[in-house]
Coordinates of C-alpha atoms in Angstrom, one line a residue:
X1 CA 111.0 107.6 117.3
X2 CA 108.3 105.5 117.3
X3 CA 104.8 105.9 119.0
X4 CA 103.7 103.6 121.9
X5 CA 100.8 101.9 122.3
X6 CA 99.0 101.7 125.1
X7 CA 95.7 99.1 126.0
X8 CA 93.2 101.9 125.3
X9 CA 95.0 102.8 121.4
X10 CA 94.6 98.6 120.9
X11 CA 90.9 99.1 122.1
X12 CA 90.6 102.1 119.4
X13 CA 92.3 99.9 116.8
X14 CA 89.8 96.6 117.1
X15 CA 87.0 99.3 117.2
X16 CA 88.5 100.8 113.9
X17 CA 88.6 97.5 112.2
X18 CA 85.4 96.0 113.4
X19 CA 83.4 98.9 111.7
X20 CA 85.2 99.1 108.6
X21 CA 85.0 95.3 108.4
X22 CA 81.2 96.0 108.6
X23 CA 80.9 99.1 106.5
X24 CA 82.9 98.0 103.4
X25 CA 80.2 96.5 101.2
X26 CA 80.4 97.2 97.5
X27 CA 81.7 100.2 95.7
X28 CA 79.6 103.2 97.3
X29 CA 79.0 106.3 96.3
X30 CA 82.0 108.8 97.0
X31 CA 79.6 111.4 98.4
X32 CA 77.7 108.8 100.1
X33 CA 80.8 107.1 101.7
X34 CA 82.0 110.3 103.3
X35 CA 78.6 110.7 104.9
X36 CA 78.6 107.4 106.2
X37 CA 81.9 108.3 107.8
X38 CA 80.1 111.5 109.3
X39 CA 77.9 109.7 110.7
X40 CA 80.0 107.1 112.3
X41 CA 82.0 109.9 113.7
X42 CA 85.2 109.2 111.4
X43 CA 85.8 113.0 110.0
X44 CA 87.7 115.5 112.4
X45 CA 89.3 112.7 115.2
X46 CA 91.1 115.3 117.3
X47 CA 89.2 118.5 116.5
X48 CA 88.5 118.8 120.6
X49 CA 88.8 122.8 120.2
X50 CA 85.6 124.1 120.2
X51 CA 83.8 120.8 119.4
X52 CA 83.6 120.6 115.9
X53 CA 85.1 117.1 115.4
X54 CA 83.2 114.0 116.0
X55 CA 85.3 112.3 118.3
X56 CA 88.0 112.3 121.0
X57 CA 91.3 110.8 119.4
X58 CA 94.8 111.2 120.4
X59 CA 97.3 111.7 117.5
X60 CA 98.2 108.0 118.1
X61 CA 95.0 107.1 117.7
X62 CA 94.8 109.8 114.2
X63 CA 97.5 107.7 112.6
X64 CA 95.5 104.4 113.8
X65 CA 92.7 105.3 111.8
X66 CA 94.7 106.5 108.8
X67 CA 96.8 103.4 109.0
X68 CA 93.8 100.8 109.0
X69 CA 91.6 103.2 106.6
X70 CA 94.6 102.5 104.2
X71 CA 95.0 98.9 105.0
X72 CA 91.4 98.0 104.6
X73 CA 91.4 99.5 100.7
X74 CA 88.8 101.3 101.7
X75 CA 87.7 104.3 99.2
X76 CA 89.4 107.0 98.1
X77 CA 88.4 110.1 100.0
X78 CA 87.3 112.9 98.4
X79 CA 86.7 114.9 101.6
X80 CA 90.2 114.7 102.4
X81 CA 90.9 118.2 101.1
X82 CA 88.6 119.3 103.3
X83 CA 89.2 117.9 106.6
X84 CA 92.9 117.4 106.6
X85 CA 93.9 120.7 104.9
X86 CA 91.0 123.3 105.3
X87 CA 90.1 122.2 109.0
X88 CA 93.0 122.2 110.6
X89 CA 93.7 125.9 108.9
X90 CA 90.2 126.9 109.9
X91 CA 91.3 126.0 113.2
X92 CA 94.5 128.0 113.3
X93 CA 94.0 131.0 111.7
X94 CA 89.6 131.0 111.3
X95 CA 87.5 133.0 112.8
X96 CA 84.8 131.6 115.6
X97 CA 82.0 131.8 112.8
X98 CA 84.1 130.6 110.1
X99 CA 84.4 127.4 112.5
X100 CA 80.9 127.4 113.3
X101 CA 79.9 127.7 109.8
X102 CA 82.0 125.4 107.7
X103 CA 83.8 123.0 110.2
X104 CA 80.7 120.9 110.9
X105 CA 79.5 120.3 107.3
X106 CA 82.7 119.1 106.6
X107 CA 82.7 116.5 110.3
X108 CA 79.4 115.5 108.4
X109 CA 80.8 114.6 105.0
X110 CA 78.7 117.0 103.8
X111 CA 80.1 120.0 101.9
X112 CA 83.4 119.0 99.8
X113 CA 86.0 120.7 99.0
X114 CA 88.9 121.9 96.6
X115 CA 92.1 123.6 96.8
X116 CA 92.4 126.9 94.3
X117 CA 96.5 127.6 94.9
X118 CA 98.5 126.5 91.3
X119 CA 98.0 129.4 88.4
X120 CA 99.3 128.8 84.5
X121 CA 102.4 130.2 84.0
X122 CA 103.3 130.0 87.7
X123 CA 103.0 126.1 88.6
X124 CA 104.8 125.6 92.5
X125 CA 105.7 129.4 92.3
X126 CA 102.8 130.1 94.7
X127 CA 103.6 133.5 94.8
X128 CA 103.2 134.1 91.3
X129 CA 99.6 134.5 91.6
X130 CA 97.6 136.6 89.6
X131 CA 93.9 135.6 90.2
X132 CA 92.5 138.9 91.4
X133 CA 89.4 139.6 93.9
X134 CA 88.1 143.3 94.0
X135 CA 85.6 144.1 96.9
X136 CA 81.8 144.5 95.6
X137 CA 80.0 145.7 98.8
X138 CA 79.8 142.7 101.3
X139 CA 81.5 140.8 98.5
X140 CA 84.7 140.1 96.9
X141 CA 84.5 139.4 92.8
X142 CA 87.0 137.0 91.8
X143 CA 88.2 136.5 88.2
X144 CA 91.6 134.4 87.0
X145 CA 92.6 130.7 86.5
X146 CA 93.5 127.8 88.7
X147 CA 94.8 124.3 87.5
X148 CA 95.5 121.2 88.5
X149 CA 92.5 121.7 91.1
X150 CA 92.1 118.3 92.2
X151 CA 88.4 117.0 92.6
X152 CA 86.9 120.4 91.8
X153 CA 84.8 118.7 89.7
X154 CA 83.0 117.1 93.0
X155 CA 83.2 120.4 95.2
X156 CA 81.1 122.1 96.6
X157 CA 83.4 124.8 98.0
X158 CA 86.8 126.1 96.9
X159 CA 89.8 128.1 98.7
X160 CA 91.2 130.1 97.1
X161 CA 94.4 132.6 97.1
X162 CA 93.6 135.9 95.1
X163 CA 95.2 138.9 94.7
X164 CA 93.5 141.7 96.5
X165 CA 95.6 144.4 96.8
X166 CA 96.3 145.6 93.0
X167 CA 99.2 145.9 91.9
X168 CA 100.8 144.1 94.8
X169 CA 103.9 142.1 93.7
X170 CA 105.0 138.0 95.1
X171 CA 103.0 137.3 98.4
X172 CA 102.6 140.6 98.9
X173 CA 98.6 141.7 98.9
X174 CA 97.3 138.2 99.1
X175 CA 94.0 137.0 101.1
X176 CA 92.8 133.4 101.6
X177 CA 89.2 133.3 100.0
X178 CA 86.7 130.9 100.9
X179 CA 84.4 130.5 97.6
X180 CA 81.4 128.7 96.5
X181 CA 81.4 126.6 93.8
X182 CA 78.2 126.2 92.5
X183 CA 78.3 129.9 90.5
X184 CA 77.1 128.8 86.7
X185 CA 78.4 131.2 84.0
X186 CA 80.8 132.7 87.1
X187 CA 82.9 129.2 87.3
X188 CA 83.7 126.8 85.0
X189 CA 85.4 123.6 85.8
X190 CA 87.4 121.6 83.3
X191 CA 88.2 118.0 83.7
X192 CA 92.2 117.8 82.7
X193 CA 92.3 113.9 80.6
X194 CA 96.0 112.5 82.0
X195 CA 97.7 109.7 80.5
X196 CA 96.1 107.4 83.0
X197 CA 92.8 108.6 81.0
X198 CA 91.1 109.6 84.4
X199 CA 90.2 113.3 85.5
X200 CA 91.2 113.7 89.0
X201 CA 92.6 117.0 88.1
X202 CA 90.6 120.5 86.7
X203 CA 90.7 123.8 85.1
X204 CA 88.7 126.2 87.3
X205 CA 87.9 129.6 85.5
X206 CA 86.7 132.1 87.6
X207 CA 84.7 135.1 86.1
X208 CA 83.4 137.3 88.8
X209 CA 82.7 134.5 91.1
X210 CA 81.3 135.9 94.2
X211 CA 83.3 135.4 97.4
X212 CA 81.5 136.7 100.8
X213 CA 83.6 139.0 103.1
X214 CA 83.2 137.4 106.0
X215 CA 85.0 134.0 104.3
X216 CA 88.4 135.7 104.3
X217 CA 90.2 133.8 106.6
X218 CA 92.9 135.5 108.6
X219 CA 92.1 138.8 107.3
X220 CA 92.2 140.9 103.8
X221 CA 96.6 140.6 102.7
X222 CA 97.4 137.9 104.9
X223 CA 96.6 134.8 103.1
X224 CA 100.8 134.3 102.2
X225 CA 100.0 133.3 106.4
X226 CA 97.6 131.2 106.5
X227 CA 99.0 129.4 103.0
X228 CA 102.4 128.7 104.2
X229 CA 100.1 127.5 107.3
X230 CA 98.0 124.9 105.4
X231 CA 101.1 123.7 103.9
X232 CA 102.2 122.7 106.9
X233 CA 99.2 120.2 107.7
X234 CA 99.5 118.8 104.1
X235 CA 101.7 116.5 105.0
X236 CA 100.9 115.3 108.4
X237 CA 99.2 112.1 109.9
X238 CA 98.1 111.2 106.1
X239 CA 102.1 110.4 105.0
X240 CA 101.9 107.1 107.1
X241 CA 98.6 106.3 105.5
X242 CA 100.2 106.9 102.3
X243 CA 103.2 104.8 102.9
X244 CA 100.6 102.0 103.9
X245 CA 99.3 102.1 100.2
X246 CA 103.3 102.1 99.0
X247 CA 103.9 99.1 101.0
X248 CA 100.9 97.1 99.2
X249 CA 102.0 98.2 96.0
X250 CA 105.9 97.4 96.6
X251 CA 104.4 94.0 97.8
X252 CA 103.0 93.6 94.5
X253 CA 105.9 94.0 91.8
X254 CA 107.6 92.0 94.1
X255 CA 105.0 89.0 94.2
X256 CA 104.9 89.9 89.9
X257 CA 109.1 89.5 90.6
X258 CA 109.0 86.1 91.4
X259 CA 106.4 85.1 89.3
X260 CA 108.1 86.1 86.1
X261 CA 110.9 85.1 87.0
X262 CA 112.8 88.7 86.9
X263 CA 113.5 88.3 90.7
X264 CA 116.1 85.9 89.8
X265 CA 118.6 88.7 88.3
X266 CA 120.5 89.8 91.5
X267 CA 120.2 93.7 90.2
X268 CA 116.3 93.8 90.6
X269 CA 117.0 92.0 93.8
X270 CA 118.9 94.6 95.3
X271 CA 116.5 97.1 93.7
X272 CA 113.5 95.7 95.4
X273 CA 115.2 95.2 98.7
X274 CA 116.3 98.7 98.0
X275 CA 112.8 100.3 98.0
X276 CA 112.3 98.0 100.7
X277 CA 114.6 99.8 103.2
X278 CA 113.9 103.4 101.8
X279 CA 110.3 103.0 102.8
X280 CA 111.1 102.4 106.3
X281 CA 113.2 104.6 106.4
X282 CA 110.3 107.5 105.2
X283 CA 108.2 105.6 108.1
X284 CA 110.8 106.5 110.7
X285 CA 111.1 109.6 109.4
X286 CA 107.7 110.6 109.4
X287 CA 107.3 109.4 112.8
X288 CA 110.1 111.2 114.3
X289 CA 108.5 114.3 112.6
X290 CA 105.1 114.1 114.2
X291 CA 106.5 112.9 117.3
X292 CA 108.4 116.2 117.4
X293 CA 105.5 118.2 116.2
X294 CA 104.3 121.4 117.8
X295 CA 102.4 124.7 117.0
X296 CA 105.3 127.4 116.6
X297 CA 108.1 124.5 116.2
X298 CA 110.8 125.2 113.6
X299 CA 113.2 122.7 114.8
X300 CA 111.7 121.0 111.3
X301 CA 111.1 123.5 109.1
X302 CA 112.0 121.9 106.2
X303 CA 110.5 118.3 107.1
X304 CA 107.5 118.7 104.6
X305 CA 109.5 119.5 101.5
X306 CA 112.0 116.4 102.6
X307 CA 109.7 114.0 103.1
X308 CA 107.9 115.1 99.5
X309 CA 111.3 114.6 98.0
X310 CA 111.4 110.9 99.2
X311 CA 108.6 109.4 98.7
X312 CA 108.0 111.6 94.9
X313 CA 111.2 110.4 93.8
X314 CA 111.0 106.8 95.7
X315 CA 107.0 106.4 93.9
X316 CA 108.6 107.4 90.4
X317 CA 111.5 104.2 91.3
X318 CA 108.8 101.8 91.8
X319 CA 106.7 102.4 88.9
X320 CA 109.7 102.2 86.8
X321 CA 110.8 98.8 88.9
X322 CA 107.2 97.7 88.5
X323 CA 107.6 98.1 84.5
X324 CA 111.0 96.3 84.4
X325 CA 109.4 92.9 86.0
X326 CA 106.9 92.7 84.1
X327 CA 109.3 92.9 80.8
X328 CA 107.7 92.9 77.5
X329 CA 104.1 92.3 79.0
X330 CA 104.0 95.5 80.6
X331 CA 103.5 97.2 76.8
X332 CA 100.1 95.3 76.8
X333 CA 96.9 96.4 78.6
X334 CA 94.3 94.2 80.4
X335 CA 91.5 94.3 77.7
X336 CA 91.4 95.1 73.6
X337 CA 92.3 99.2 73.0
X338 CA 90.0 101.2 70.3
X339 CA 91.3 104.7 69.7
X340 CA 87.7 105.7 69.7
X341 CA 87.5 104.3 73.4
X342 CA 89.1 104.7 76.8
X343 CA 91.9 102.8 77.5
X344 CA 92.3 100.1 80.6
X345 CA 95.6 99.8 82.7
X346 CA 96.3 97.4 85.3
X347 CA 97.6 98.6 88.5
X348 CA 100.9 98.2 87.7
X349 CA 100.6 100.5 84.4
X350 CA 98.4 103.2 86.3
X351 CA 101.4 103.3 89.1
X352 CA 103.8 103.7 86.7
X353 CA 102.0 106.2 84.5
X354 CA 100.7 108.4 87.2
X355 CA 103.7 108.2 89.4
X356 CA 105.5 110.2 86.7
X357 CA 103.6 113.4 88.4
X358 CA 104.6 112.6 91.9
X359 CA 107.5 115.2 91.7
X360 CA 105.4 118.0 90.2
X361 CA 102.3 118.0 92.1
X362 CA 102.2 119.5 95.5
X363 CA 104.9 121.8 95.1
X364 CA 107.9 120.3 92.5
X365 CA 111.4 118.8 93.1
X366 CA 112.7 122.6 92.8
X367 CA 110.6 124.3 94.9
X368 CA 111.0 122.0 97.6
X369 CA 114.9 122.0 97.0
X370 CA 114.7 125.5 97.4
X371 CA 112.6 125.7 100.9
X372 CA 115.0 123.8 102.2
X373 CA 118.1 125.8 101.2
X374 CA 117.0 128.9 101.8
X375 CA 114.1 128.2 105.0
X376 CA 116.9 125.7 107.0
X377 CA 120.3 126.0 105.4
X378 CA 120.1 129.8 105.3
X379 CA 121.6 129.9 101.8
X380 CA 121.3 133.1 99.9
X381 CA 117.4 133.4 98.6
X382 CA 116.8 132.8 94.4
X383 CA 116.5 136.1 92.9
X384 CA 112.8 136.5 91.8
X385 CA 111.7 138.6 88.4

């Protein structure tokens, strides 16, 4: 399907551009920028329940404003975490003073946040955790490992699934702990180097990190829930944004195409026209899912792990397509290279390099090729150790 727009979403639209036309001056700040969007009212459109958003907007009027954020090449967020995956869970399965206290901050750009869910050892197996919390009083004491925690370098608050019942086995004896991050010598956050030589991912140690009773959301054993529930927002009204940012990029190994000359060769025509037609087709797709969106729906159960499988697998093509046009100069960065230095790459190189982690991150190829099997097919669940 695809969404109609009426006179009053074309009002919303002019008003979205019009301010981000205004607003985007230099580089800010990351913190900075998402308290400017606070203040204008751009964090938590269509949080009506309870008033804790900033502003009325309809969900055609969501993807509006995560269409033209992403057209604009406006910042990266780094309170997305926060509003689009801890919000909406907050608003599910939280408690009236869980909302009180930690939905505001984050309408405010205020507080930011990380996700504590992928263990060593366990990877997508989310299951497999064995971060433990033991209750202390009015107080949980959390001690384990978390990796690949993006932006917990910048956050100030972490949720994390730990292990409360002892020696509770799979999602059995889980809760969904809301933790602070600023704990020295109880939490220790490592920047992970990748071969882009950035550090949006992080070790998190936890060694008796205090976690307050009262921020276990949906109760003591039932964060499996409210997991499986955030993992349902994670892929929501941000996939079109996304797909916005895959379209500039495709446009640009394709202008790189012609340039060098490599469009000419009929097989990287039909590869470009290729990823041409498979991104539309992730559009309609996407659309058609949130058109048919609906607490308690399970008519698409499986929609988030399908639409992770295309676009991982169709980011990994175009990296590889954006190395094949360039030829022989895409073995050679933008400036001189000392070992003793960090390296440059143009955006063609950093697609390609950090597109290779596309199908791991978020849940890989095989865990999503399992959810499907076994939550929509009804095949036989994999045996677990």
């Amino acid at each position: 399907m695809e969404f109609g727009f009426s006179a009053e979403d074309e009002a919303f639209r002019s008003e979205v551009r019009a301010w981000l036309r205004t607003h985007l001056v230099g580089d800010p700040p990351r913190r900075e920028w998402e308290r400017e969007l606070g203040r204008a009212g751009w964090i938590g459109l269509g949080w009506e329940a309870g008033g804790y958003g900033n502003r009325t907007a309809s969900l055609i009027q969501q993807v509006v404003w995560a269409e033209e954020y992403a057209r604009s090449d406006a910042p990266a967020r780094s309170g997305h975490i926060g509003e689009n995956l801890l919000a909406p869970t907050l608003l599910a399965h939280g408690s009236e003073e869980q909302k009180s206290r930690f939905l505001p901050p984050i309408a405010r750009g205020e507080e930011l946040w990380c996700q504590g869910y992928s263990e060593p050892g366990a990877g997508s197996d989310l299951a497999g955790v064995r971060t433990a919390a033991v209750r202390d009083g009015a107080t949980y004491r959390v001690s384990g490992q978390k990796i690949w925690t993006s932006l917990a370098h910048e956050a100030d608050w972490c949720f994390v699934l730990a292990r409360t019942e002892p020696e509770s086995r799979r999602h059995h004896g889980l809760s969904f702990l809301l933790v602070p991050m600023d704990q020295p010598g109880r939490i220790e956050v490592r920047p992970i180097r990748q071969m882009t030589g950035t550090s949006e991912f992080n070790e998190v140690f936890f060694d008796g990190a205090h976690a307050r009773v009262e921020h276990v959301v949906g109760g003591e054993g039932q964060g499996w829930r409210v997991a499986m529930g955030l993992l349902g927002f994670e892929r929501g009204v941000s996939t079109l944004a996304q797909q916005v940012g895959f379209a500039e990029e495709l446009g640009r190994v394709l202008k790189t195409a012609v340039s060098t000359g490599a469009a000419d060769d009929p097989v990287v025509r039909d590869r470009l026209v290729r990823q041409w037609a498979e991104l539309r087709t992730m559009r309609w797709n996407a659309l058609r899912t949130l058109g048919s969106w609906g607490p308690g729906s399970s008519a698409d159960a499986g929609a988030p792990s399908v639409a992770k499988l295309l676009w991982g697998r169709w980011h990994q093509r175009l990296g590889e397509l954006a190395m094949q046009v360039r030829g022989g100069e895409a073995t050679v960065g933008p400036a001189d290279w000392a070992p003793s230095e960090p390296y440059e790459l143009d955006p063609l190189q950093h697609l390609f390099l950090f597109s290779r982690a596309d199908t791991i991150y978020g849940g890989s190829d095989e865990i999503q090729r399992t959810i499907i099997a076994e939550r929509v097919l009804g095949l036989p669940r994999e045996p677990k150790g």
